[in-house]
Coordinates of N, CA, C and O in Angstrom, one line a residue:
M1 N -41.1 23.3 -28.0 CA -40.9 21.9 -27.6 C -39.7 21.4 -28.4 O -38.8 20.7 -27.8
A2 N -39.6 21.6 -29.7 CA -38.4 21.1 -30.5 C -37.1 21.7 -30.0 O -36.1 21.1 -30.0
E3 N -37.2 23.0 -29.6 CA -36.0 23.7 -29.0 C -35.5 23.0 -27.8 O -34.3 22.9 -27.6
E4 N -36.4 22.5 -26.9 CA -36.0 21.8 -25.7 C -35.3 20.5 -26.0 O -34.3 20.2 -25.4
F5 N -35.8 19.8 -27.1 CA -35.1 18.5 -27.5 C -33.7 18.9 -27.9 O -32.8 18.2 -27.6
G6 N -33.5 19.9 -28.7 CA -32.2 20.3 -29.2 C -31.3 20.6 -28.0 O -30.1 20.2 -28.1
R7 N -31.8 21.3 -27.0 CA -30.9 21.5 -25.8 C -30.5 20.2 -25.1 O -29.4 20.1 -24.6
S8 N -31.4 19.2 -25.1 CA -31.1 17.9 -24.5 C -29.9 17.2 -25.2 O -29.0 16.7 -24.6
F9 N -30.0 17.3 -26.6 CA -28.9 16.7 -27.4 C -27.6 17.5 -27.2 O -26.5 16.9 -27.2
A10 N -27.7 18.8 -27.1 CA -26.5 19.6 -27.1 C -25.7 19.4 -25.8 O -24.5 19.6 -25.8
T11 N -26.3 19.0 -24.7 CA -25.6 18.8 -23.4 C -25.0 17.4 -23.3 O -24.2 17.2 -22.4
L12 N -25.3 16.5 -24.2 CA -24.7 15.2 -24.2 C -23.2 15.2 -24.6 O -22.9 15.9 -25.6
P13 N -22.3 14.5 -23.9 CA -20.9 14.5 -24.3 C -20.7 13.4 -25.4 O -20.2 12.4 -25.2
M14 N -21.2 13.8 -26.6 CA -21.2 12.8 -27.8 C -19.7 12.3 -28.1 O -19.6 11.1 -28.4
G15 N -18.7 13.2 -28.0 CA -17.4 12.7 -28.2 C -16.9 11.6 -27.3 O -16.3 10.6 -27.7
Q16 N -17.3 11.8 -26.0 CA -16.9 10.8 -25.0 C -17.7 9.5 -25.2 O -17.2 8.4 -25.1
L17 N -19.0 9.7 -25.5 CA -19.9 8.5 -25.7 C -19.5 7.6 -26.8 O -19.5 6.4 -26.8
I18 N -19.1 8.2 -27.9 CA -18.8 7.5 -29.1 C -17.3 7.2 -29.3 O -16.9 6.0 -29.5
C19 N -16.4 8.1 -29.0 CA -14.9 7.9 -29.2 C -14.3 7.3 -28.0 O -13.2 6.7 -28.1
G20 N -14.8 7.5 -26.8 CA -14.2 7.0 -25.6 C -14.0 5.5 -25.6 O -12.9 5.1 -25.3
P21 N -15.0 4.7 -26.0 CA -14.7 3.2 -26.1 C -13.6 2.9 -27.2 O -12.9 1.9 -26.9
I22 N -13.6 3.6 -28.3 CA -12.6 3.3 -29.3 C -11.2 3.6 -28.7 O -10.2 2.8 -29.0
I23 N -11.0 4.7 -28.0 CA -9.7 5.0 -27.4 C -9.4 4.0 -26.4 O -8.2 3.6 -26.3
A24 N -10.4 3.5 -25.6 CA -10.1 2.5 -24.6 C -9.6 1.2 -25.3 O -8.8 0.5 -24.7
V25 N -10.2 0.8 -26.4 CA -9.7 -0.3 -27.2 C -8.3 -0.2 -27.6 O -7.5 -1.1 -27.5
A26 N -7.9 1.0 -28.1 CA -6.5 1.3 -28.5 C -5.6 1.2 -27.3 O -4.5 0.6 -27.4
Q27 N -6.0 1.7 -26.2 CA -5.2 1.6 -24.9 C -5.1 0.1 -24.5 O -4.0 -0.4 -24.1
G28 N -6.2 -0.7 -24.7 CA -6.1 -2.1 -24.4 C -5.2 -2.8 -25.3 O -4.4 -3.7 -24.8
Q29 N -5.2 -2.5 -26.6 CA -4.2 -3.1 -27.5 C -2.8 -2.8 -27.1 O -1.9 -3.7 -27.2
S30 N -2.5 -1.6 -26.7 CA -1.2 -1.2 -26.3 C -0.8 -2.0 -25.1 O 0.4 -2.5 -25.0
E31 N -1.7 -2.2 -24.1 CA -1.4 -3.0 -22.9 C -1.1 -4.5 -23.3 O -0.2 -5.1 -22.8
L32 N -1.9 -5.0 -24.3 CA -1.7 -6.4 -24.7 C -0.3 -6.5 -25.3 O 0.4 -7.5 -25.1
C33 N 0.2 -5.5 -26.1 CA 1.5 -5.5 -26.7 C 2.6 -5.5 -25.6 O 3.6 -6.2 -25.7
R34 N 2.4 -4.7 -24.6 CA 3.4 -4.6 -23.5 C 3.5 -5.9 -22.8 O 4.6 -6.4 -22.5
V35 N 2.4 -6.6 -22.5 CA 2.4 -7.9 -21.8 C 3.1 -8.9 -22.7 O 3.9 -9.7 -22.3
Y36 N 2.8 -8.8 -24.0 CA 3.5 -9.7 -25.0 C 5.0 -9.6 -25.0 O 5.7 -10.5 -24.8
L37 N 5.5 -8.3 -25.0 CA 6.9 -8.1 -25.1 C 7.6 -8.5 -23.7 O 8.7 -9.1 -23.7
D38 N 6.9 -8.2 -22.6 CA 7.5 -8.6 -21.3 C 7.7 -10.1 -21.2 O 8.7 -10.6 -20.8
Y39 N 6.6 -10.8 -21.7 CA 6.7 -12.3 -21.6 C 7.7 -12.8 -22.6 O 8.4 -13.8 -22.3
L40 N 7.8 -12.2 -23.8 CA 8.7 -12.6 -24.8 C 10.2 -12.6 -24.3 O 10.9 -13.5 -24.5
F41 N 10.5 -11.4 -23.7 CA 11.9 -11.3 -23.2 C 12.2 -12.2 -22.1 O 13.3 -12.8 -21.9
E42 N 11.2 -12.4 -21.2 CA 11.4 -13.4 -20.1 C 11.6 -14.8 -20.6 O 12.4 -15.5 -20.0
L43 N 10.8 -15.2 -21.6 CA 10.9 -16.5 -22.1 C 12.2 -16.7 -23.0 O 12.9 -17.7 -22.9
A44 N 12.5 -15.7 -23.8 CA 13.6 -15.9 -24.8 C 15.0 -15.7 -24.1 O 15.9 -16.5 -24.5
F45 N 15.2 -14.8 -23.2 CA 16.5 -14.5 -22.7 C 16.7 -14.9 -21.2 O 15.7 -14.7 -20.5
R46 N 17.9 -15.3 -20.9 CA 18.2 -15.5 -19.4 C 18.0 -14.2 -18.7 O 18.5 -13.2 -19.0
E47 N 17.1 -14.4 -17.6 CA 16.8 -13.2 -16.8 C 16.2 -12.1 -17.5 O 16.3 -10.9 -17.1
G48 N 15.7 -12.3 -18.7 CA 15.0 -11.3 -19.5 C 16.0 -10.3 -20.2 O 15.6 -9.3 -20.8
D49 N 17.3 -10.7 -20.2 CA 18.4 -9.8 -20.7 C 19.0 -10.4 -21.9 O 19.7 -11.5 -21.8
P50 N 18.9 -9.8 -23.1 CA 19.6 -10.4 -24.3 C 21.1 -10.5 -24.2 O 21.7 -11.4 -24.8
E51 N 21.7 -9.7 -23.3 CA 23.2 -9.8 -23.1 C 23.6 -11.1 -22.4 O 24.8 -11.5 -22.5
K52 N 22.7 -11.7 -21.7 CA 23.0 -12.9 -20.9 C 22.8 -14.2 -21.6 O 23.0 -15.3 -21.1
G53 N 22.4 -14.1 -22.9 CA 22.2 -15.3 -23.7 C 20.7 -15.7 -23.8 O 19.9 -15.2 -23.1
I54 N 20.5 -16.7 -24.6 CA 19.1 -17.2 -24.8 C 18.8 -18.4 -23.9 O 19.7 -19.1 -23.5
N55 N 17.5 -18.5 -23.6 CA 17.0 -19.7 -22.9 C 16.8 -20.8 -24.0 O 16.2 -20.6 -25.0
S56 N 17.4 -22.0 -23.8 CA 17.2 -23.0 -24.7 C 17.1 -24.4 -24.0 O 17.3 -24.5 -22.8
V57 N 16.6 -25.3 -24.8 CA 16.4 -26.7 -24.3 C 17.4 -27.6 -25.1 O 17.4 -27.6 -26.3
K58 N 18.3 -28.3 -24.3 CA 19.3 -29.2 -24.9 C 18.8 -30.6 -24.6 O 18.5 -30.9 -23.5
F59 N 18.9 -31.5 -25.6 CA 18.6 -32.9 -25.4 C 19.3 -33.7 -26.4 O 19.7 -33.2 -27.5
K60 N 19.4 -35.0 -26.1 CA 20.0 -35.9 -27.0 C 18.9 -36.7 -27.7 O 18.0 -37.1 -27.0
L61 N 19.0 -36.9 -29.0 CA 18.0 -37.6 -29.8 C 18.6 -38.8 -30.4 O 19.5 -38.7 -31.2
P62 N 18.1 -40.0 -30.1 CA 18.6 -41.2 -30.8 C 18.1 -41.2 -32.2 O 16.9 -40.9 -32.5
R63 N 19.0 -41.6 -33.2 CA 18.6 -41.6 -34.6 C 19.2 -42.9 -35.2 O 20.3 -43.2 -35.0
Q64 N 18.3 -43.6 -35.9 CA 18.8 -44.8 -36.6 C 19.5 -44.4 -37.9 O 19.0 -43.6 -38.7
I65 N 20.7 -45.0 -38.2 CA 21.4 -44.8 -39.4 C 21.7 -46.1 -40.1 O 22.1 -47.1 -39.4
V66 N 21.5 -46.2 -41.4 CA 21.9 -47.4 -42.1 C 23.3 -47.1 -42.8 O 23.4 -46.1 -43.5
T67 N 24.2 -48.0 -42.4 CA 25.6 -47.8 -43.0 C 25.6 -48.3 -44.4 O 24.7 -49.0 -44.9
P68 N 26.7 -47.9 -45.1 CA 26.9 -48.4 -46.5 C 26.9 -49.9 -46.6 O 26.5 -50.5 -47.7
E69 N 27.3 -50.6 -45.5 CA 27.3 -52.1 -45.6 C 25.9 -52.6 -45.4 O 25.7 -53.8 -45.4
G70 N 24.9 -51.8 -45.1 CA 23.5 -52.2 -44.8 C 23.2 -52.5 -43.4 O 22.1 -52.9 -43.1
D71 N 24.1 -52.2 -42.5 CA 23.8 -52.4 -41.1 C 23.1 -51.1 -40.5 O 23.3 -50.0 -41.0
T72 N 22.3 -51.4 -39.5 CA 21.6 -50.3 -38.8 C 22.2 -50.1 -37.5 O 22.4 -51.0 -36.7
K73 N 22.5 -48.8 -37.2 CA 23.1 -48.5 -35.8 C 22.4 -47.2 -35.3 O 21.9 -46.4 -36.1
T74 N 22.4 -47.1 -34.0 CA 21.8 -45.9 -33.4 C 22.9 -44.9 -33.1 O 23.9 -45.2 -32.5
V75 N 22.7 -43.7 -33.5 CA 23.6 -42.6 -33.2 C 22.8 -41.5 -32.4 O 21.7 -41.3 -32.6
E76 N 23.5 -40.9 -31.4 CA 22.9 -39.9 -30.6 C 23.2 -38.5 -31.2 O 24.4 -38.2 -31.4
L77 N 22.2 -37.8 -31.6 CA 22.3 -36.4 -32.0 C 22.0 -35.5 -30.9 O 21.1 -35.7 -30.1
E78 N 22.8 -34.4 -30.8 CA 22.5 -33.4 -29.8 C 21.7 -32.3 -30.4 O 22.2 -31.7 -31.4
V79 N 20.6 -31.9 -29.8 CA 19.7 -30.9 -30.3 C 19.6 -29.8 -29.3 O 19.5 -30.0 -28.1
E80 N 19.8 -28.5 -29.7 CA 19.6 -27.4 -28.9 C 18.5 -26.5 -29.5 O 18.8 -26.0 -30.6
A81 N 17.4 -26.4 -28.9 CA 16.3 -25.6 -29.5 C 16.0 -24.4 -28.6 O 15.9 -24.5 -27.4
P82 N 15.9 -23.2 -29.2 CA 15.5 -22.0 -28.4 C 14.1 -22.2 -27.8 O 13.2 -22.7 -28.4
L83 N 14.0 -22.0 -26.5 CA 12.8 -22.1 -25.7 C 11.6 -21.3 -26.4 O 10.5 -21.8 -26.4
L84 N 12.0 -20.2 -26.9 CA 11.0 -19.3 -27.5 C 10.3 -20.0 -28.7 O 9.1 -19.7 -28.9
S85 N 11.0 -20.8 -29.4 CA 10.4 -21.5 -30.6 C 9.5 -22.6 -30.2 O 8.7 -23.1 -31.0
L86 N 9.5 -23.1 -28.9 CA 8.7 -24.2 -28.5 C 7.4 -23.9 -27.8 O 6.5 -24.7 -27.7
V87 N 7.4 -22.7 -27.2 CA 6.2 -22.4 -26.3 C 5.4 -21.3 -27.0 O 5.9 -20.4 -27.6
P88 N 4.0 -21.6 -27.0 CA 3.2 -20.6 -27.6 C 3.2 -19.3 -26.8 O 3.1 -19.3 -25.5
V89 N 3.4 -18.2 -27.4 CA 3.5 -16.9 -26.7 C 2.1 -16.3 -26.8 O 1.5 -16.3 -27.9
P90 N 1.6 -15.8 -25.7 CA 0.2 -15.2 -25.7 C 0.2 -13.9 -26.4 O 0.3 -12.8 -25.9
A91 N 0.1 -14.0 -27.8 CA 0.1 -12.8 -28.6 C -1.4 -12.5 -28.9 O -1.9 -12.8 -30.0
F92 N -2.1 -11.9 -28.0 CA -3.5 -11.5 -28.2 C -3.5 -10.2 -28.9 O -2.7 -9.3 -28.7
T93 N -4.5 -10.0 -29.7 CA -4.8 -8.7 -30.3 C -6.3 -8.4 -30.3 O -7.1 -9.4 -30.3
M94 N -6.6 -7.2 -30.4 CA -8.0 -6.8 -30.5 C -8.4 -7.1 -31.9 O -7.9 -6.5 -32.9
D95 N -9.2 -8.1 -32.1 CA -9.6 -8.6 -33.5 C -10.7 -7.7 -34.0 O -10.8 -7.5 -35.2
E96 N -11.6 -7.3 -33.1 CA -12.8 -6.5 -33.5 C -13.2 -5.7 -32.4 O -13.2 -6.1 -31.2
A97 N -13.6 -4.5 -32.7 CA -14.2 -3.6 -31.7 C -15.4 -2.9 -32.3 O -15.2 -2.3 -33.4
T98 N -16.5 -3.0 -31.7 CA -17.7 -2.4 -32.2 C -18.3 -1.5 -31.2 O -18.5 -2.0 -30.0
V99 N -18.6 -0.3 -31.5 CA -19.2 0.6 -30.6 C -20.6 0.9 -31.2 O -20.7 1.3 -32.3
Q100 N -21.6 0.6 -30.4 CA -23.0 0.8 -30.9 C -23.6 1.8 -30.0 O -23.7 1.6 -28.8
F101 N -24.1 2.9 -30.5 CA -24.7 4.0 -29.7 C -26.1 4.2 -30.3 O -26.3 4.5 -31.4
T102 N -27.1 3.9 -29.4 CA -28.5 4.1 -29.8 C -29.1 5.1 -28.8 O -28.9 4.9 -27.6
M103 N -29.7 6.1 -29.3 CA -30.3 7.1 -28.5 C -31.8 7.2 -28.8 O -32.1 7.4 -30.0
E104 N -32.6 7.1 -27.9 CA -34.0 7.2 -28.1 C -34.5 8.4 -27.3 O -34.2 8.5 -26.1
V105 N -35.2 9.3 -27.9 CA -35.6 10.6 -27.3 C -36.9 10.4 -26.7 O -37.9 10.0 -27.3
K106 N -37.0 10.6 -25.4 CA -38.2 10.6 -24.6 C -38.1 11.7 -23.6 O -37.2 11.6 -22.8
D107 N -38.9 12.7 -23.7 CA -38.8 13.8 -22.7 C -40.0 13.6 -21.8 O -41.1 13.8 -22.1
I108 N -39.7 13.2 -20.6 CA -40.8 12.8 -19.6 C -41.4 14.1 -19.0 O -40.8 14.8 -18.2
K109 N -42.5 14.4 -19.5 CA -43.3 15.5 -19.0 C -44.7 15.1 -19.0 O -45.2 14.5 -20.0
T110 N -45.4 15.4 -18.0 CA -46.9 15.1 -17.9 C -47.6 16.4 -17.7 O -47.3 17.1 -16.8
D111 N -48.6 16.6 -18.5 CA -49.4 17.8 -18.5 C -50.8 17.4 -18.4 O -51.4 16.7 -19.3
K112 N -51.5 17.6 -17.3 CA -52.9 17.3 -17.1 C -53.7 18.6 -17.0 O -53.3 19.5 -16.3
S113 N -54.8 18.6 -17.7 CA -55.7 19.7 -17.6 C -57.1 19.2 -17.6 O -57.3 18.2 -18.2
G114 N -58.0 19.8 -16.9 CA -59.3 19.3 -16.9 C -60.3 20.4 -16.4 O -59.9 21.4 -15.9
S115 N -61.6 20.1 -16.6 CA -62.6 21.0 -16.2 C -63.8 20.2 -15.8 O -64.0 19.1 -16.3
A116 N -64.6 20.7 -14.9 CA -65.8 20.0 -14.4 C -66.8 21.1 -14.1 O -66.6 22.2 -13.7
S117 N -68.1 20.8 -14.4 CA -69.2 21.7 -14.1 C -70.4 20.8 -13.7 O -70.5 19.7 -14.1
S118 N -71.2 21.4 -12.9 CA -72.4 20.7 -12.4 C -73.5 21.7 -12.2 O -73.3 22.8 -11.9
L119 N -74.8 21.2 -12.4 CA -76.0 22.0 -12.2 C -77.0 21.1 -11.5 O -77.3 20.0 -12.0
D120 N -77.5 21.7 -10.4 CA -78.6 21.0 -9.7 C -79.9 21.8 -9.8 O -79.9 23.0 -9.7
T121 N -81.0 21.1 -10.0 CA -82.3 21.8 -10.2 C -83.3 21.0 -9.4 O -83.3 19.7 -9.3
M122 N -84.3 21.7 -8.7 CA -85.3 21.1 -8.0 C -86.6 21.9 -8.1 O -86.6 23.1 -8.1
A123 N -87.7 21.2 -8.4 CA -89.0 21.8 -8.6 C -90.0 21.1 -7.7 O -90.1 19.9 -7.7
K124 N -90.9 21.9 -7.0 CA -92.0 21.2 -6.1 C -93.3 21.7 -6.6 O -93.5 22.9 -6.9
F125 N -94.3 20.9 -6.4 CA -95.7 21.2 -6.8 C -96.6 20.6 -5.8 O -96.5 19.4 -5.4
S126 N -97.6 21.4 -5.3 CA -98.6 20.8 -4.4 C -99.9 21.4 -4.7 O -100.1 22.6 -4.8
A127 N -101.0 20.6 -4.7 CA -102.4 21.1 -5.0 C -103.3 20.0 -4.6 O -103.1 18.8 -4.7
W128 N -104.5 20.4 -4.0 CA -105.6 19.5 -3.6 C -105.2 18.3 -2.8 O -105.6 17.2 -3.0
G129 N -104.2 18.5 -1.9 CA -103.8 17.4 -1.1 C -102.7 16.5 -1.8 O -102.4 15.4 -1.3
F130 N -102.3 16.9 -2.9 CA -101.4 16.1 -3.6 C -100.1 16.9 -3.8 O -100.2 18.1 -4.1
S131 N -98.9 16.3 -3.6 CA -97.6 17.1 -3.8 C -96.6 16.2 -4.6 O -96.6 15.0 -4.5
S132 N -95.8 16.9 -5.3 CA -94.7 16.1 -6.0 C -93.5 17.0 -6.1 O -93.6 18.2 -6.0
S133 N -92.4 16.4 -6.4 CA -91.1 17.1 -6.6 C -90.3 16.5 -7.6 O -90.3 15.3 -7.8
V134 N -89.6 17.3 -8.4 CA -88.7 16.8 -9.4 C -87.3 17.4 -9.1 O -87.1 18.5 -8.9
T135 N -86.3 16.4 -9.1 CA -84.9 16.8 -8.9 C -84.0 16.4 -10.1 O -84.2 15.3 -10.6
G136 N -83.1 17.2 -10.5 CA -82.2 16.9 -11.6 C -80.8 17.4 -11.3 O -80.6 18.4 -10.7
K137 N -79.9 16.6 -11.8 CA -78.5 17.0 -11.7 C -77.8 16.7 -13.0 O -77.9 15.6 -13.6
V138 N -77.1 17.7 -13.5 CA -76.3 17.5 -14.8 C -74.8 17.9 -14.4 O -74.6 18.9 -13.8
S139 N -73.9 17.0 -14.8 CA -72.5 17.3 -14.6 C -71.7 16.9 -15.8 O -72.0 15.9 -16.5
T140 N -70.6 17.6 -16.0 CA -69.7 17.2 -17.1 C -68.2 17.3 -16.6 O -68.0 18.1 -15.7
S141 N -67.4 16.5 -17.2 CA -66.0 16.5 -16.7 C -65.1 16.2 -18.0 O -65.4 15.4 -18.8
R142 N -63.9 16.9 -18.0 CA -63.0 16.7 -19.1 C -61.6 16.7 -18.6 O -61.3 17.6 -17.8
E143 N -60.7 15.8 -19.0 CA -59.3 15.7 -18.6 C -58.4 15.4 -19.8 O -58.7 14.5 -20.5
N144 N -57.3 16.1 -19.9 CA -56.4 15.9 -21.0 C -55.0 15.6 -20.3 O -54.6 16.3 -19.4
T145 N -54.3 14.5 -20.8 CA -53.0 14.1 -20.3 C -52.1 14.0 -21.5 O -52.4 13.4 -22.5
R146 N -50.8 14.6 -21.3 CA -49.8 14.5 -22.4 C -48.5 14.1 -21.7 O -48.1 14.7 -20.8
T147 N -47.9 13.0 -22.3 CA -46.6 12.5 -21.7 C -45.6 12.3 -22.8 O -45.9 11.7 -23.8
T148 N -44.4 12.7 -22.6 CA -43.2 12.4 -23.4 C -42.1 12.0 -22.6 O -42.0 12.4 -21.4
D149 N -41.2 11.1 -23.1 CA -40.1 10.5 -22.3 C -38.8 10.8 -23.0 O -38.7 11.0 -24.2
Q150 N -37.6 10.6 -22.3 CA -36.3 10.7 -22.9 C -35.4 9.7 -22.2 O -35.3 9.6 -21.0
S151 N -34.7 8.8 -23.0 CA -33.8 7.8 -22.5 C -32.7 7.5 -23.5 O -32.8 7.9 -24.7
A152 N -31.7 6.8 -23.1 CA -30.6 6.5 -24.0 C -30.1 5.0 -23.7 O -30.2 4.5 -22.6
K153 N -29.5 4.4 -24.8 CA -29.0 3.0 -24.6 C -27.6 3.0 -25.3 O -27.4 3.6 -26.3
Y154 N -26.6 2.3 -24.6 CA -25.2 2.4 -25.1 C -24.6 1.0 -24.9 O -24.6 0.4 -23.8
D155 N -24.1 0.4 -26.0 CA -23.5 -1.0 -26.0 C -22.1 -0.9 -26.5 O -21.8 -0.2 -27.5
I156 N -21.2 -1.8 -26.0 CA -19.9 -1.9 -26.5 C -19.6 -3.4 -26.6 O -19.9 -4.2 -25.7
F157 N -18.9 -3.9 -27.6 CA -18.5 -5.3 -27.8 C -17.1 -5.3 -28.2 O -16.7 -4.5 -29.1
A158 N -16.2 -6.1 -27.6 CA -14.8 -6.2 -28.0 C -14.5 -7.7 -27.9 O -15.0 -8.4 -27.1
R159 N -13.6 -8.2 -28.9 CA -13.2 -9.6 -28.9 C -11.7 -9.7 -29.1 O -11.1 -9.0 -29.9
A160 N -11.1 -10.5 -28.3 CA -9.6 -10.8 -28.5 C -9.4 -12.2 -29.0 O -10.2 -13.1 -28.6
S161 N -8.4 -12.4 -29.8 CA -8.2 -13.8 -30.4 C -6.7 -14.1 -30.2 O -5.9 -13.3 -30.3
Q162 N -6.4 -15.4 -30.1 CA -5.1 -15.9 -30.0 C -4.4 -16.0 -31.4 O -5.1 -16.4 -32.3
Q163 N -3.2 -15.6 -31.5 CA -2.5 -15.7 -32.7 C -2.0 -17.1 -33.0 O -1.9 -17.9 -32.0
P164 N -1.7 -17.5 -34.2 CA -1.3 -18.9 -34.5 C 0.0 -19.2 -33.9 O 0.8 -18.3 -33.5
P165 N 0.4 -20.5 -33.7 CA 1.6 -20.9 -33.1 C 2.8 -20.4 -33.9 O 2.7 -20.2 -35.1
A166 N 4.0 -20.4 -33.2 CA 5.2 -19.9 -33.9 C 5.7 -20.9 -34.9 O 5.5 -22.1 -34.8
E167 N 6.3 -20.4 -36.0 CA 6.8 -21.3 -37.1 C 7.9 -22.2 -36.5 O 8.1 -23.3 -37.0
G168 N 8.7 -21.7 -35.6 CA 9.8 -22.6 -35.0 C 9.3 -23.8 -34.4 O 9.9 -24.9 -34.5
M169 N 8.1 -23.7 -33.7 CA 7.5 -24.9 -33.1 C 7.1 -25.9 -34.1 O 7.3 -27.1 -34.0
A170 N 6.6 -25.4 -35.2 CA 6.1 -26.3 -36.3 C 7.3 -27.0 -36.9 O 7.3 -28.3 -37.2
K171 N 8.5 -26.4 -37.1 CA 9.7 -27.0 -37.6 C 10.2 -28.0 -36.7 O 10.7 -29.1 -37.1
L172 N 10.2 -27.7 -35.3 CA 10.7 -28.7 -34.4 C 9.8 -29.9 -34.3 O 10.3 -31.0 -34.2
T173 N 8.5 -29.7 -34.4 CA 7.6 -30.9 -34.4 C 7.9 -31.7 -35.6 O 7.9 -33.0 -35.6
S174 N 8.2 -31.1 -36.8 CA 8.5 -31.9 -38.0 C 9.8 -32.6 -37.8 O 10.0 -33.8 -38.2
L175 N 10.8 -32.0 -37.1 CA 12.1 -32.7 -36.8 C 11.8 -34.0 -35.9 O 12.4 -35.0 -36.2
F176 N 11.0 -33.8 -34.9 CA 10.7 -35.0 -34.0 C 10.0 -36.1 -34.9 O 10.3 -37.3 -34.6
A177 N 9.2 -35.7 -35.8 CA 8.5 -36.7 -36.6 C 9.5 -37.4 -37.5 O 9.3 -38.6 -37.8
S178 N 10.5 -36.7 -38.0 CA 11.5 -37.3 -38.9 C 12.4 -38.3 -38.3 O 13.0 -39.2 -39.0
V179 N 12.6 -38.3 -37.0 CA 13.6 -39.2 -36.4 C 13.1 -40.7 -36.3 O 13.8 -41.6 -36.0
V180 N 11.8 -40.9 -36.7 CA 11.3 -42.2 -36.7 C 11.9 -43.0 -37.9 O 12.1 -44.2 -37.8
E181 N 12.2 -42.3 -39.0 CA 12.8 -43.0 -40.2 C 14.3 -43.0 -40.1 O 14.9 -41.9 -39.8
P182 N 14.9 -44.1 -40.4 CA 16.4 -44.2 -40.3 C 17.0 -43.4 -41.6 O 16.3 -43.3 -42.6
I183 N 18.2 -42.9 -41.4 CA 18.9 -42.2 -42.5 C 20.0 -43.1 -42.9 O 20.6 -43.9 -42.1
E184 N 20.5 -42.9 -44.1 CA 21.6 -43.7 -44.6 C 22.9 -42.9 -44.5 O 23.0 -41.8 -44.8
A185 N 23.9 -43.7 -43.9 CA 25.2 -43.0 -43.7 C 26.0 -43.1 -45.0 O 25.9 -44.1 -45.8
E186 N 26.7 -42.1 -45.4 CA 27.5 -42.2 -46.6 C 28.8 -43.0 -46.3 O 29.4 -42.9 -45.3
G187 N 29.1 -43.8 -47.3 CA 30.3 -44.7 -47.2 C 31.5 -44.0 -47.6 O 31.5 -42.9 -48.3
S188 N 32.7 -44.5 -47.2 CA 33.9 -43.9 -47.7 C 34.1 -44.3 -49.1 O 33.9 -45.4 -49.5
G189 N 34.5 -43.3 -49.9 CA 34.6 -43.5 -51.4 C 35.6 -44.6 -51.7 O 36.5 -44.9 -51.0
G190 N 35.4 -45.3 -52.9 CA 36.3 -46.4 -53.1 C 36.4 -46.8 -54.5 O 36.0 -46.7 -55.5

């Protein structure tokens, strides 16, 4: 019986069952990187080609300046920011991959055996106009059942997470916040 269980385990493709999901996660990570690079080049460069220049956003930004005389005036600053620094890039990565393999051995076999026996007896008596009979029956039965099962359970869990925003976006946000405060213009020396 133990030898039969050993044969059941030996025929299982254990390498595929345990390593297959891990290899699939690595292939998934590779695909995520490819998608990231394709999107990065499309976003950063004109027509996705570095030779054609970068995609950027140009705008004029009004800024308050305090002159040396104490007057306040508005000056327009021209800002050109690379589009890549402003937009979150979908940089997903496989953060965790867990392969759980649980195997429960149940070899489904049913073995029934049984036996039955029976004995019938009858006796009659008659005398002086009187008669009687005795009947008896004895039976026995026995049945044995043996059952074993075999099954398996297989679970995979994978999680992807978004990477933090780009540092360039944080700096540009800080620049936007700073334009609220006026700056002092330097006076001509004297």
